[in-house]
Protein backbone atom coordinates (compact mmCIF):
# COMPACT_ATOMS: atom_id res chain seq x y z
CA UNK A 1 0.00 0.00 0.00
CA UNK A 2 1.24 3.46 -0.89
CA UNK A 3 1.92 5.90 1.94
CA UNK A 4 1.19 9.62 1.77
CA UNK A 5 2.28 12.33 4.20
CA UNK A 6 0.11 15.45 4.44
CA UNK A 7 1.32 18.72 5.94
CA UNK A 8 0.60 22.45 5.55
CA UNK A 9 1.29 25.86 7.09
CA UNK A 10 -2.31 26.86 7.90
CA UNK A 11 -2.48 24.44 10.80
CA UNK A 12 -3.76 20.90 11.29
CA UNK A 13 -7.37 22.03 11.76
CA UNK A 14 -7.55 24.20 8.63
CA UNK A 15 -10.26 23.35 6.07
CA UNK A 16 -7.74 22.92 3.25
CA UNK A 17 -5.95 19.96 4.84
CA UNK A 18 -9.20 18.42 6.10
CA UNK A 19 -10.76 18.42 2.63
CA UNK A 20 -7.54 17.19 1.04
CA UNK A 21 -7.38 14.29 3.49
CA UNK A 22 -10.95 13.24 2.67
CA UNK A 23 -10.19 13.29 -1.04
CA UNK A 24 -6.90 11.37 -1.12
CA UNK A 25 -7.38 8.78 1.64
CA UNK A 26 -8.58 6.30 -0.98
CA UNK A 27 -5.14 6.39 -2.64
CA UNK A 28 -3.30 4.79 0.25
CA UNK A 29 -2.37 5.11 3.90
CA UNK A 30 -2.41 8.82 4.78
CA UNK A 31 -0.53 10.28 7.73
CA UNK A 32 -1.15 13.90 8.74
CA UNK A 33 1.70 15.77 10.44
CA UNK A 34 1.05 19.51 10.50
CA UNK A 35 1.59 22.58 12.70
CA UNK A 36 -0.62 22.91 15.78
CA UNK A 37 -1.43 26.51 14.74
CA UNK A 38 -1.02 28.68 11.67
CA UNK A 39 2.62 29.05 10.59
CA UNK A 40 2.19 31.06 7.38
CA UNK A 41 5.19 32.87 5.86
CA UNK A 42 7.67 30.90 7.99
CA UNK A 43 9.81 30.11 4.97
CA UNK A 44 12.14 27.15 5.51
CA UNK A 45 12.69 27.84 9.20
CA UNK A 46 13.37 24.90 11.51
CA UNK A 47 13.23 24.82 15.31
CA UNK A 48 16.57 24.56 17.11
CA UNK A 49 16.39 26.43 20.41
CA UNK A 50 13.26 24.88 21.95
CA UNK A 51 11.89 21.32 21.97
CA UNK A 52 9.21 20.25 19.52
CA UNK A 53 5.96 19.08 21.04
CA UNK A 54 3.98 16.34 19.29
CA UNK A 55 0.32 15.87 20.20
CA UNK A 56 -2.39 13.71 18.69
CA UNK A 57 -5.13 15.73 17.02
CA UNK A 58 -8.74 14.68 16.50
CA UNK A 59 -11.47 15.73 14.10
CA UNK A 60 -15.12 14.94 14.74
CA UNK A 61 -14.12 12.75 17.66
CA UNK A 62 -11.69 10.58 15.67
CA UNK A 63 -7.88 10.57 15.51
CA UNK A 64 -6.77 12.74 12.58
CA UNK A 65 -3.03 13.26 12.84
CA UNK A 66 -0.10 14.72 14.73
CA UNK A 67 -0.01 18.39 15.71
CA UNK A 68 3.51 19.79 15.90
CA UNK A 69 4.61 22.92 17.78
CA UNK A 70 6.87 23.94 14.91
CA UNK A 71 7.13 24.94 11.28
CA UNK A 72 6.10 23.02 8.15
CA UNK A 73 9.74 22.02 7.59
CA UNK A 74 9.85 20.75 11.17
CA UNK A 75 6.73 18.68 10.49
CA UNK A 76 8.25 16.92 7.50
CA UNK A 77 11.58 16.34 9.24
CA UNK A 78 10.03 14.83 12.37
CA UNK A 79 7.59 12.79 10.28
CA UNK A 80 10.34 11.14 8.23
CA UNK A 81 12.87 10.84 11.04
CA UNK A 82 10.55 9.72 13.84
CA UNK A 83 6.79 9.33 13.30
CA UNK A 84 7.13 7.52 9.96
CA UNK A 85 10.69 6.30 10.45
CA UNK A 86 9.83 2.65 9.79
CA UNK A 87 7.55 3.35 6.84
CA UNK A 88 8.83 6.19 4.67
CA UNK A 89 6.13 7.93 2.62
CA UNK A 90 5.97 7.49 -1.14
CA UNK A 91 4.62 11.03 -1.57
CA UNK A 92 4.40 14.26 0.43
CA UNK A 93 1.68 16.84 -0.17
CA UNK A 94 1.71 20.27 1.46
CA UNK A 95 -1.62 22.14 1.44
CA UNK A 96 -4.21 22.99 0.40
CA UNK A 97 -2.99 26.45 1.32
CA UNK A 98 -5.33 29.40 1.75
CA UNK A 99 -3.83 32.01 -0.58
CA UNK A 100 -1.45 31.76 -3.54
CA UNK A 101 2.26 30.97 -3.52
CA UNK A 102 3.53 32.61 -6.70
CA UNK A 103 6.63 34.44 -7.93
CA UNK A 104 9.30 35.29 -5.39
CA UNK A 105 6.77 34.76 -2.61
CA UNK A 106 7.59 31.04 -2.71
CA UNK A 107 10.68 32.01 -0.68
CA UNK A 108 8.47 33.05 2.23
CA UNK A 109 5.98 30.22 1.92
CA UNK A 110 5.70 27.64 4.66
CA UNK A 111 3.54 25.55 2.33
CA UNK A 112 6.22 25.38 -0.35
CA UNK A 113 8.88 24.77 2.30
CA UNK A 114 7.01 21.70 3.52
CA UNK A 115 7.30 20.21 0.04
CA UNK A 116 10.88 21.48 -0.31
CA UNK A 117 11.92 19.61 2.84
CA UNK A 118 10.38 16.49 1.38
CA UNK A 119 12.43 16.94 -1.79
CA UNK A 120 15.60 17.52 0.24
CA UNK A 121 14.95 14.22 2.03
CA UNK A 122 14.42 12.39 -1.24
CA UNK A 123 10.62 11.99 -1.32
CA UNK A 124 8.53 13.13 -4.33
CA UNK A 125 6.60 16.17 -3.11
CA UNK A 126 4.25 18.89 -4.19
CA UNK A 127 2.70 21.99 -2.66
CA UNK A 128 -0.82 23.06 -3.60
CA UNK A 129 -2.39 26.47 -2.98
CA UNK A 130 -5.72 28.12 -3.72
CA UNK A 131 -5.46 31.59 -5.25
CA UNK A 132 -7.63 33.34 -2.65
CA UNK A 133 -7.80 34.17 1.04
CA UNK A 134 -11.59 34.56 0.92
CA UNK A 135 -12.82 31.85 -1.48
CA UNK A 136 -13.88 28.96 0.76
CA UNK A 137 -14.46 26.34 -1.93
CA UNK A 138 -11.58 23.88 -2.05
CA UNK A 139 -13.28 21.39 -4.40
CA UNK A 140 -11.32 22.13 -7.57
CA UNK A 141 -8.02 22.25 -5.69
CA UNK A 142 -8.48 18.95 -3.85
CA UNK A 143 -9.81 17.21 -6.97
CA UNK A 144 -6.74 18.26 -8.94
CA UNK A 145 -4.41 17.41 -6.05
CA UNK A 146 -5.82 13.87 -6.03
CA UNK A 147 -5.25 13.48 -9.78
CA UNK A 148 -1.68 14.72 -9.45
CA UNK A 149 -1.04 12.53 -6.40
CA UNK A 150 -2.31 9.46 -8.25
CA UNK A 151 -0.05 10.19 -11.20
CA UNK A 152 3.00 10.74 -8.97
CA UNK A 153 2.34 7.51 -7.06
CA UNK A 154 2.03 5.50 -10.28
CA UNK A 155 4.95 6.99 -12.19
CA UNK A 156 8.59 7.31 -11.21
CA UNK A 157 9.06 10.98 -10.42
CA UNK A 158 12.38 12.86 -10.24
CA UNK A 159 13.68 13.15 -6.71
CA UNK A 160 14.97 16.41 -5.25
CA UNK A 161 12.52 18.44 -7.35
CA UNK A 162 9.16 19.57 -6.04
CA UNK A 163 6.08 20.81 -7.84
CA UNK A 164 4.45 24.07 -6.83
CA UNK A 165 0.76 23.99 -7.77
CA UNK A 166 -1.54 27.02 -7.70
CA UNK A 167 -5.25 26.69 -8.46
CA UNK A 168 -7.49 29.61 -9.53
CA UNK A 169 -10.29 30.50 -7.13
CA UNK A 170 -12.95 29.41 -9.60
CA UNK A 171 -15.51 26.64 -9.95
CA UNK A 172 -13.96 23.62 -11.68
CA UNK A 173 -16.14 24.25 -14.74
CA UNK A 174 -14.49 27.63 -15.29
CA UNK A 175 -10.86 26.49 -14.97
CA UNK A 176 -9.41 26.45 -18.48
CA UNK A 177 -6.74 23.80 -18.04
CA UNK A 178 -3.20 23.27 -16.79
CA UNK A 179 0.00 25.13 -17.66
CA UNK A 180 3.50 24.00 -16.79
CA UNK A 181 5.04 27.31 -15.78
CA UNK A 182 8.17 28.99 -14.50
CA UNK A 183 8.45 30.99 -11.32
CA UNK A 184 7.81 34.66 -11.91
CA UNK A 185 10.53 37.02 -10.80
CA UNK A 186 8.22 39.73 -9.49
CA UNK A 187 6.64 39.79 -6.06
CA UNK A 188 2.95 38.95 -5.97
CA UNK A 189 2.28 41.68 -3.39
CA UNK A 190 2.99 45.35 -2.85
CA UNK A 191 4.02 45.81 0.75
CA UNK A 192 4.28 48.68 3.18
CA UNK A 193 4.50 49.17 6.93
CA UNK A 194 1.71 51.01 8.69
CA UNK A 195 3.09 53.03 11.61
CA UNK A 196 0.76 52.90 14.62
CA UNK A 197 0.67 53.68 18.31
CA UNK A 198 -0.68 51.52 21.12
CA UNK A 199 -2.74 53.02 24.02
CA UNK A 200 0.52 53.77 25.85
CA UNK A 201 1.82 55.81 22.89
CA UNK A 202 4.43 53.21 22.03
CA UNK A 203 5.10 52.98 18.31
CA UNK A 204 4.71 49.70 16.46
CA UNK A 205 4.54 48.71 12.79
CA UNK A 206 2.14 46.41 10.95
CA UNK A 207 3.05 44.88 7.60
CA UNK A 208 0.36 45.57 5.00
CA UNK A 209 0.13 43.69 1.70
CA UNK A 210 -1.84 44.36 -1.46
CA UNK A 211 -1.91 42.36 -4.67
CA UNK A 212 0.57 43.72 -7.19
CA UNK A 213 0.10 43.93 -10.94
CA UNK A 214 0.86 40.63 -12.63
CA UNK A 215 2.97 40.78 -15.79
CA UNK A 216 4.94 38.47 -18.06
CA UNK A 217 4.20 35.88 -20.74
CA UNK A 218 1.78 32.99 -20.45
CA UNK A 219 4.46 30.70 -18.99
CA UNK A 220 4.78 32.78 -15.80
CA UNK A 221 3.03 31.17 -12.82
CA UNK A 222 0.99 34.20 -11.72
CA UNK A 223 -0.08 34.99 -15.29
CA UNK A 224 -1.35 31.45 -15.80
CA UNK A 225 -3.42 31.56 -12.62
CA UNK A 226 -4.75 35.04 -13.41
CA UNK A 227 -5.87 33.74 -16.81
CA UNK A 228 -7.79 30.84 -15.26
CA UNK A 229 -5.26 28.01 -15.54
CA UNK A 230 -3.83 25.72 -12.89
CA UNK A 231 -0.12 26.48 -12.65
CA UNK A 232 2.46 23.73 -12.03
CA UNK A 233 6.00 24.98 -11.51
CA UNK A 234 8.91 22.57 -10.92
CA UNK A 235 11.20 24.00 -8.24
CA UNK A 236 14.59 23.01 -6.86
CA UNK A 237 16.33 24.00 -3.66
CA UNK A 238 19.65 24.43 -5.50
CA UNK A 239 19.70 28.24 -5.67
CA UNK A 240 23.02 28.54 -7.50
CA UNK A 241 22.98 31.14 -10.29
CA UNK A 242 24.82 29.04 -12.88
CA UNK A 243 24.87 31.71 -15.56
CA UNK A 244 27.11 33.91 -13.38
CA UNK A 245 29.15 31.10 -11.87
CA UNK A 246 32.04 31.31 -14.39
CA UNK A 247 32.13 35.13 -14.33
CA UNK A 248 32.35 35.21 -10.56
CA UNK A 249 34.93 32.41 -10.51
CA UNK A 250 37.24 34.49 -12.71
CA UNK A 251 36.66 37.53 -10.52
CA UNK A 252 37.39 35.49 -7.43
CA UNK A 253 40.75 34.38 -8.78
CA UNK A 254 41.77 37.99 -9.41
CA UNK A 255 40.91 38.96 -5.85
CA UNK A 256 43.50 36.56 -4.46
CA UNK A 257 46.36 37.33 -6.85
PDB file of N, CA, C and O in Angstrom, residues 2-7 29 31 75-77 79-81 84-85 87-94 112-127 149 152-153 155-163 235-237:
ATOM      1  N   UNK A   2       0.506   2.210  -0.819  1.00  0.00           N
ATOM      2  CA  UNK A   2       1.244   3.462  -0.890  1.00  0.00           C
ATOM      3  C   UNK A   2       0.992   4.292   0.367  1.00  0.00           C
ATOM      4  O   UNK A   2      -0.089   4.260   0.952  1.00  0.00           O
ATOM      5  N   UNK A   3       2.015   5.053   0.744  1.00  0.00           N
ATOM      6  CA  UNK A   3       1.916   5.898   1.941  1.00  0.00           C
ATOM      7  C   UNK A   3       2.076   7.365   1.544  1.00  0.00           C
ATOM      8  O   UNK A   3       2.995   7.715   0.804  1.00  0.00           O
ATOM      9  N   UNK A   4       1.198   8.189   2.083  1.00  0.00           N
ATOM     10  CA  UNK A   4       1.191   9.620   1.771  1.00  0.00           C
ATOM     11  C   UNK A   4       1.291  10.405   3.071  1.00  0.00           C
ATOM     12  O   UNK A   4       0.597  10.108   4.042  1.00  0.00           O
ATOM     13  N   UNK A   5       2.162  11.408   3.072  1.00  0.00           N
ATOM     14  CA  UNK A   5       2.275  12.333   4.204  1.00  0.00           C
ATOM     15  C   UNK A   5       1.633  13.660   3.815  1.00  0.00           C
ATOM     16  O   UNK A   5       1.967  14.228   2.766  1.00  0.00           O
ATOM     17  N   UNK A   6       0.724  14.141   4.647  1.00  0.00           N
ATOM     18  CA  UNK A   6       0.105  15.450   4.444  1.00  0.00           C
ATOM     19  C   UNK A   6       0.633  16.435   5.476  1.00  0.00           C
ATOM     20  O   UNK A   6       0.714  16.119   6.667  1.00  0.00           O
ATOM     21  N   UNK A   7       0.953  17.643   5.030  1.00  0.00           N
ATOM     22  CA  UNK A   7       1.322  18.724   5.941  1.00  0.00           C
ATOM     23  C   UNK A   7       0.782  20.029   5.365  1.00  0.00           C
ATOM     24  O   UNK A   7       0.152  20.059   4.304  1.00  0.00           O
ATOM     25  N   UNK A  29      -2.400   4.819   2.460  1.00  0.00           N
ATOM     26  CA  UNK A  29      -2.369   5.111   3.896  1.00  0.00           C
ATOM     27  C   UNK A  29      -1.880   6.547   4.087  1.00  0.00           C
ATOM     28  O   UNK A  29      -0.745   6.875   3.730  1.00  0.00           O
ATOM     29  N   UNK A  31      -0.941   9.802   6.421  1.00  0.00           N
ATOM     30  CA  UNK A  31      -0.526  10.281   7.733  1.00  0.00           C
ATOM     31  C   UNK A  31      -0.478  11.800   7.697  1.00  0.00           C
ATOM     32  O   UNK A  31       0.140  12.383   6.798  1.00  0.00           O
ATOM     33  N   UNK A  75       7.721  19.760  10.588  1.00  0.00           N
ATOM     34  CA  UNK A  75       6.733  18.681  10.493  1.00  0.00           C
ATOM     35  C   UNK A  75       7.225  17.560   9.582  1.00  0.00           C
ATOM     36  O   UNK A  75       7.095  16.372   9.904  1.00  0.00           O
ATOM     37  N   UNK A  76       7.776  17.928   8.440  1.00  0.00           N
ATOM     38  CA  UNK A  76       8.253  16.915   7.501  1.00  0.00           C
ATOM     39  C   UNK A  76       9.482  16.200   8.057  1.00  0.00           C
ATOM     40  O   UNK A  76       9.597  14.971   7.955  1.00  0.00           O
ATOM     41  N   UNK A  77      10.378  16.947   8.664  1.00  0.00           N
ATOM     42  CA  UNK A  77      11.578  16.335   9.242  1.00  0.00           C
ATOM     43  C   UNK A  77      11.220  15.328  10.338  1.00  0.00           C
ATOM     44  O   UNK A  77      11.713  14.193  10.343  1.00  0.00           O
ATOM     45  N   UNK A  79       8.373  13.885  10.836  1.00  0.00           N
ATOM     46  CA  UNK A  79       7.585  12.788  10.280  1.00  0.00           C
ATOM     47  C   UNK A  79       8.502  11.708   9.709  1.00  0.00           C
ATOM     48  O   UNK A  79       8.343  10.517  10.013  1.00  0.00           O
ATOM     49  N   UNK A  80       9.478  12.112   8.890  1.00  0.00           N
ATOM     50  CA  UNK A  80      10.343  11.141   8.231  1.00  0.00           C
ATOM     51  C   UNK A  80      11.374  10.536   9.176  1.00  0.00           C
ATOM     52  O   UNK A  80      11.755   9.370   9.020  1.00  0.00           O
ATOM     53  N   UNK A  81      11.805  11.315  10.170  1.00  0.00           N
ATOM     54  CA  UNK A  81      12.872  10.837  11.043  1.00  0.00           C
ATOM     55  C   UNK A  81      12.374  10.165  12.314  1.00  0.00           C
ATOM     56  O   UNK A  81      13.144   9.530  13.027  1.00  0.00           O
ATOM     57  N   UNK A  84       7.232   8.483  11.056  1.00  0.00           N
ATOM     58  CA  UNK A  84       7.133   7.518   9.957  1.00  0.00           C
ATOM     59  C   UNK A  84       8.475   6.856   9.657  1.00  0.00           C
ATOM     60  O   UNK A  84       8.718   6.399   8.539  1.00  0.00           O
ATOM     61  N   UNK A  85       9.329   6.800  10.641  1.00  0.00           N
ATOM     62  CA  UNK A  85      10.691   6.298  10.446  1.00  0.00           C
ATOM     63  C   UNK A  85      10.728   4.899   9.850  1.00  0.00           C
ATOM     64  O   UNK A  85      11.556   4.591   8.988  1.00  0.00           O
ATOM     65  N   UNK A  87       8.319   3.456   8.075  1.00  0.00           N
ATOM     66  CA  UNK A  87       7.554   3.352   6.838  1.00  0.00           C
ATOM     67  C   UNK A  87       7.595   4.691   6.111  1.00  0.00           C
ATOM     68  O   UNK A  87       6.673   5.501   6.225  1.00  0.00           O
ATOM     69  N   UNK A  88       8.637   4.926   5.376  1.00  0.00           N
ATOM     70  CA  UNK A  88       8.835   6.192   4.673  1.00  0.00           C
ATOM     71  C   UNK A  88       7.712   6.434   3.665  1.00  0.00           C
ATOM     72  O   UNK A  88       7.283   5.509   2.961  1.00  0.00           O
ATOM     73  N   UNK A  89       7.206   7.664   3.570  1.00  0.00           N
ATOM     74  CA  UNK A  89       6.127   7.934   2.617  1.00  0.00           C
ATOM     75  C   UNK A  89       6.609   7.853   1.172  1.00  0.00           C
ATOM     76  O   UNK A  89       7.781   8.100   0.862  1.00  0.00           O
ATOM     77  N   UNK A  90       5.685   7.510   0.299  1.00  0.00           N
ATOM     78  CA  UNK A  90       5.973   7.495  -1.135  1.00  0.00           C
ATOM     79  C   UNK A  90       5.731   8.862  -1.752  1.00  0.00           C
ATOM     80  O   UNK A  90       6.197   9.137  -2.858  1.00  0.00           O
ATOM     81  N   UNK A  91       4.983   9.712  -1.049  1.00  0.00           N
ATOM     82  CA  UNK A  91       4.619  11.031  -1.566  1.00  0.00           C
ATOM     83  C   UNK A  91       4.327  11.963  -0.403  1.00  0.00           C
ATOM     84  O   UNK A  91       3.759  11.535   0.610  1.00  0.00           O
ATOM     85  N   UNK A  92       4.729  13.224  -0.549  1.00  0.00           N
ATOM     86  CA  UNK A  92       4.402  14.262   0.428  1.00  0.00           C
ATOM     87  C   UNK A  92       3.599  15.357  -0.267  1.00  0.00           C
ATOM     88  O   UNK A  92       3.981  15.827  -1.343  1.00  0.00           O
ATOM     89  N   UNK A  93       2.492  15.739   0.343  1.00  0.00           N
ATOM     90  CA  UNK A  93       1.676  16.839  -0.174  1.00  0.00           C
ATOM     91  C   UNK A  93       1.562  17.906   0.905  1.00  0.00           C
ATOM     92  O   UNK A  93       1.244  17.599   2.055  1.00  0.00           O
ATOM     93  N   UNK A  94       1.811  19.146   0.533  1.00  0.00           N
ATOM     94  CA  UNK A  94       1.706  20.269   1.456  1.00  0.00           C
ATOM     95  C   UNK A  94       0.578  21.179   0.999  1.00  0.00           C
ATOM     96  O   UNK A  94       0.624  21.752  -0.085  1.00  0.00           O
ATOM     97  N   UNK A 112       5.208  25.841   0.597  1.00  0.00           N
ATOM     98  CA  UNK A 112       6.224  25.382  -0.354  1.00  0.00           C
ATOM     99  C   UNK A 112       7.398  24.753   0.386  1.00  0.00           C
ATOM    100  O   UNK A 112       7.969  23.749  -0.059  1.00  0.00           O
ATOM    101  N   UNK A 113       7.749  25.305   1.540  1.00  0.00           N
ATOM    102  CA  UNK A 113       8.878  24.768   2.299  1.00  0.00           C
ATOM    103  C   UNK A 113       8.603  23.365   2.825  1.00  0.00           C
ATOM    104  O   UNK A 113       9.523  22.554   2.958  1.00  0.00           O
ATOM    105  N   UNK A 114       7.341  23.058   3.127  1.00  0.00           N
ATOM    106  CA  UNK A 114       7.010  21.697   3.521  1.00  0.00           C
ATOM    107  C   UNK A 114       7.351  20.710   2.416  1.00  0.00           C
ATOM    108  O   UNK A 114       7.940  19.650   2.656  1.00  0.00           O
ATOM    109  N   UNK A 115       6.978  21.065   1.181  1.00  0.00           N
ATOM    110  CA  UNK A 115       7.304  20.211   0.039  1.00  0.00           C
ATOM    111  C   UNK A 115       8.799  20.228  -0.258  1.00  0.00           C
ATOM    112  O   UNK A 115       9.377  19.202  -0.644  1.00  0.00           O
ATOM    113  N   UNK A 116       9.437  21.387  -0.071  1.00  0.00           N
ATOM    114  CA  UNK A 116      10.878  21.477  -0.307  1.00  0.00           C
ATOM    115  C   UNK A 116      11.646  20.544   0.624  1.00  0.00           C
ATOM    116  O   UNK A 116      12.598  19.858   0.211  1.00  0.00           O
ATOM    117  N   UNK A 117      11.248  20.506   1.895  1.00  0.00           N
ATOM    118  CA  UNK A 117      11.915  19.612   2.844  1.00  0.00           C
ATOM    119  C   UNK A 117      11.746  18.161   2.415  1.00  0.00           C
ATOM    120  O   UNK A 117      12.676  17.353   2.538  1.00  0.00           O
ATOM    121  N   UNK A 118      10.579  17.832   1.896  1.00  0.00           N
ATOM    122  CA  UNK A 118      10.382  16.489   1.376  1.00  0.00           C
ATOM    123  C   UNK A 118      11.339  16.178   0.244  1.00  0.00           C
ATOM    124  O   UNK A 118      11.937  15.091   0.193  1.00  0.00           O
ATOM    125  N   UNK A 119      11.499  17.135  -0.677  1.00  0.00           N
ATOM    126  CA  UNK A 119      12.425  16.940  -1.795  1.00  0.00           C
ATOM    127  C   UNK A 119      13.864  16.795  -1.302  1.00  0.00           C
ATOM    128  O   UNK A 119      14.624  15.954  -1.800  1.00  0.00           O
ATOM    129  N   UNK A 120      14.251  17.611  -0.326  1.00  0.00           N
ATOM    130  CA  UNK A 120      15.599  17.518   0.238  1.00  0.00           C
ATOM    131  C   UNK A 120      15.851  16.120   0.798  1.00  0.00           C
ATOM    132  O   UNK A 120      16.948  15.551   0.668  1.00  0.00           O
ATOM    133  N   UNK A 121      14.815  15.539   1.413  1.00  0.00           N
ATOM    134  CA  UNK A 121      14.947  14.221   2.035  1.00  0.00           C
ATOM    135  C   UNK A 121      14.655  13.077   1.065  1.00  0.00           C
ATOM    136  O   UNK A 121      14.567  11.916   1.472  1.00  0.00           O
ATOM    137  N   UNK A 122      14.499  13.415  -0.217  1.00  0.00           N
ATOM    138  CA  UNK A 122      14.417  12.387  -1.244  1.00  0.00           C
ATOM    139  C   UNK A 122      13.051  11.788  -1.497  1.00  0.00           C
ATOM    140  O   UNK A 122      12.949  10.701  -2.075  1.00  0.00           O
ATOM    141  N   UNK A 123      11.979  12.496  -1.109  1.00  0.00           N
ATOM    142  CA  UNK A 123      10.623  11.995  -1.323  1.00  0.00           C
ATOM    143  C   UNK A 123       9.920  12.880  -2.356  1.00  0.00           C
ATOM    144  O   UNK A 123       9.933  14.107  -2.213  1.00  0.00           O
ATOM    145  N   UNK A 124       9.302  12.311  -3.391  1.00  0.00           N
ATOM    146  CA  UNK A 124       8.529  13.130  -4.333  1.00  0.00           C
ATOM    147  C   UNK A 124       7.498  13.962  -3.575  1.00  0.00           C
ATOM    148  O   UNK A 124       6.772  13.443  -2.719  1.00  0.00           O
ATOM    149  N   UNK A 125       7.426  15.251  -3.906  1.00  0.00           N
ATOM    150  CA  UNK A 125       6.602  16.170  -3.112  1.00  0.00           C
ATOM    151  C   UNK A 125       5.973  17.240  -3.991  1.00  0.00           C
ATOM    152  O   UNK A 125       6.550  17.632  -5.006  1.00  0.00           O
ATOM    153  N   UNK A 126       4.804  17.692  -3.554  1.00  0.00           N
ATOM    154  CA  UNK A 126       4.252  18.890  -4.191  1.00  0.00           C
ATOM    155  C   UNK A 126       3.492  19.719  -3.178  1.00  0.00           C
ATOM    156  O   UNK A 126       2.981  19.211  -2.176  1.00  0.00           O
ATOM    157  N   UNK A 127       3.469  21.030  -3.447  1.00  0.00           N
ATOM    158  CA  UNK A 127       2.698  21.988  -2.662  1.00  0.00           C
ATOM    159  C   UNK A 127       1.509  22.422  -3.496  1.00  0.00           C
ATOM    160  O   UNK A 127       1.626  22.589  -4.714  1.00  0.00           O
ATOM    161  N   UNK A 149      -1.583  13.511  -7.339  1.00  0.00           N
ATOM    162  CA  UNK A 149      -1.038  12.532  -6.401  1.00  0.00           C
ATOM    163  C   UNK A 149      -1.084  11.131  -6.993  1.00  0.00           C
ATOM    164  O   UNK A 149      -0.104  10.357  -6.893  1.00  0.00           O
ATOM    165  N   UNK A 152       1.662  10.797  -9.563  1.00  0.00           N
ATOM    166  CA  UNK A 152       2.995  10.744  -8.974  1.00  0.00           C
ATOM    167  C   UNK A 152       3.243   9.428  -8.248  1.00  0.00           C
ATOM    168  O   UNK A 152       4.385   8.967  -8.159  1.00  0.00           O
ATOM    169  N   UNK A 153       2.202   8.813  -7.724  1.00  0.00           N
ATOM    170  CA  UNK A 153       2.344   7.513  -7.064  1.00  0.00           C
ATOM    171  C   UNK A 153       2.533   6.387  -8.073  1.00  0.00           C
ATOM    172  O   UNK A 153       3.182   5.376  -7.784  1.00  0.00           O
ATOM    173  N   UNK A 155       3.800   6.798 -11.316  1.00  0.00           N
ATOM    174  CA  UNK A 155       4.953   6.993 -12.190  1.00  0.00           C
ATOM    175  C   UNK A 155       6.184   7.341 -11.376  1.00  0.00           C
ATOM    176  O   UNK A 155       6.090   7.960 -10.321  1.00  0.00           O
ATOM    177  N   UNK A 156       7.338   6.963 -11.880  1.00  0.00           N
ATOM    178  CA  UNK A 156       8.586   7.307 -11.213  1.00  0.00           C
ATOM    179  C   UNK A 156       8.858   8.787 -11.430  1.00  0.00           C
ATOM    180  O   UNK A 156       9.051   9.247 -12.547  1.00  0.00           O
ATOM    181  N   UNK A 157       8.870   9.546 -10.336  1.00  0.00           N
ATOM    182  CA  UNK A 157       9.062  10.985 -10.420  1.00  0.00           C
ATOM    183  C   UNK A 157      10.500  11.347 -10.052  1.00  0.00           C
ATOM    184  O   UNK A 157      11.150  10.639  -9.275  1.00  0.00           O
ATOM    185  N   UNK A 158      11.017  12.438 -10.605  1.00  0.00           N
ATOM    186  CA  UNK A 158      12.378  12.857 -10.242  1.00  0.00           C
ATOM    187  C   UNK A 158      12.461  13.236  -8.773  1.00  0.00           C
ATOM    188  O   UNK A 158      11.580  13.905  -8.246  1.00  0.00           O
ATOM    189  N   UNK A 159      13.497  12.764  -8.104  1.00  0.00           N
ATOM    190  CA  UNK A 159      13.679  13.148  -6.707  1.00  0.00           C
ATOM    191  C   UNK A 159      14.395  14.486  -6.655  1.00  0.00           C
ATOM    192  O   UNK A 159      14.991  14.938  -7.630  1.00  0.00           O
ATOM    193  N   UNK A 160      14.319  15.135  -5.513  1.00  0.00           N
ATOM    194  CA  UNK A 160      14.972  16.412  -5.252  1.00  0.00           C
ATOM    195  C   UNK A 160      14.352  17.591  -5.999  1.00  0.00           C
ATOM    196  O   UNK A 160      14.855  18.703  -5.936  1.00  0.00           O
ATOM    197  N   UNK A 161      13.280  17.350  -6.730  1.00  0.00           N
ATOM    198  CA  UNK A 161      12.523  18.435  -7.355  1.00  0.00           C
ATOM    199  C   UNK A 161      11.098  18.368  -6.828  1.00  0.00           C
ATOM    200  O   UNK A 161      10.531  17.287  -6.703  1.00  0.00           O
ATOM    201  N   UNK A 162      10.537  19.534  -6.501  1.00  0.00           N
ATOM    202  CA  UNK A 162       9.162  19.571  -6.037  1.00  0.00           C
ATOM    203  C   UNK A 162       8.307  20.325  -7.044  1.00  0.00           C
ATOM    204  O   UNK A 162       8.827  21.084  -7.872  1.00  0.00           O
ATOM    205  N   UNK A 163       7.014  20.101  -6.981  1.00  0.00           N
ATOM    206  CA  UNK A 163       6.082  20.811  -7.840  1.00  0.00           C
ATOM    207  C   UNK A 163       5.297  21.806  -7.004  1.00  0.00           C
ATOM    208  O   UNK A 163       4.773  21.459  -5.946  1.00  0.00           O
ATOM    209  N   UNK A 235      10.240  23.204  -8.999  1.00  0.00           N
ATOM    210  CA  UNK A 235      11.197  24.002  -8.237  1.00  0.00           C
ATOM    211  C   UNK A 235      12.316  23.109  -7.715  1.00  0.00           C
ATOM    212  O   UNK A 235      12.138  21.903  -7.549  1.00  0.00           O
ATOM    213  N   UNK A 236      13.449  23.731  -7.433  1.00  0.00           N
ATOM    214  CA  UNK A 236      14.586  23.014  -6.860  1.00  0.00           C
ATOM    215  C   UNK A 236      15.214  23.882  -5.794  1.00  0.00           C
ATOM    216  O   UNK A 236      15.240  25.104  -5.905  1.00  0.00           O
ATOM    217  N   UNK A 237      15.719  23.242  -4.749  1.00  0.00           N
ATOM    218  CA  UNK A 237      16.333  23.995  -3.660  1.00  0.00           C
ATOM    219  C   UNK A 237      17.774  24.401  -3.955  1.00  0.00           C
ATOM    220  O   UNK A 237      18.394  25.123  -3.173  1.00  0.00           O
TER     221      UNK A 237
END
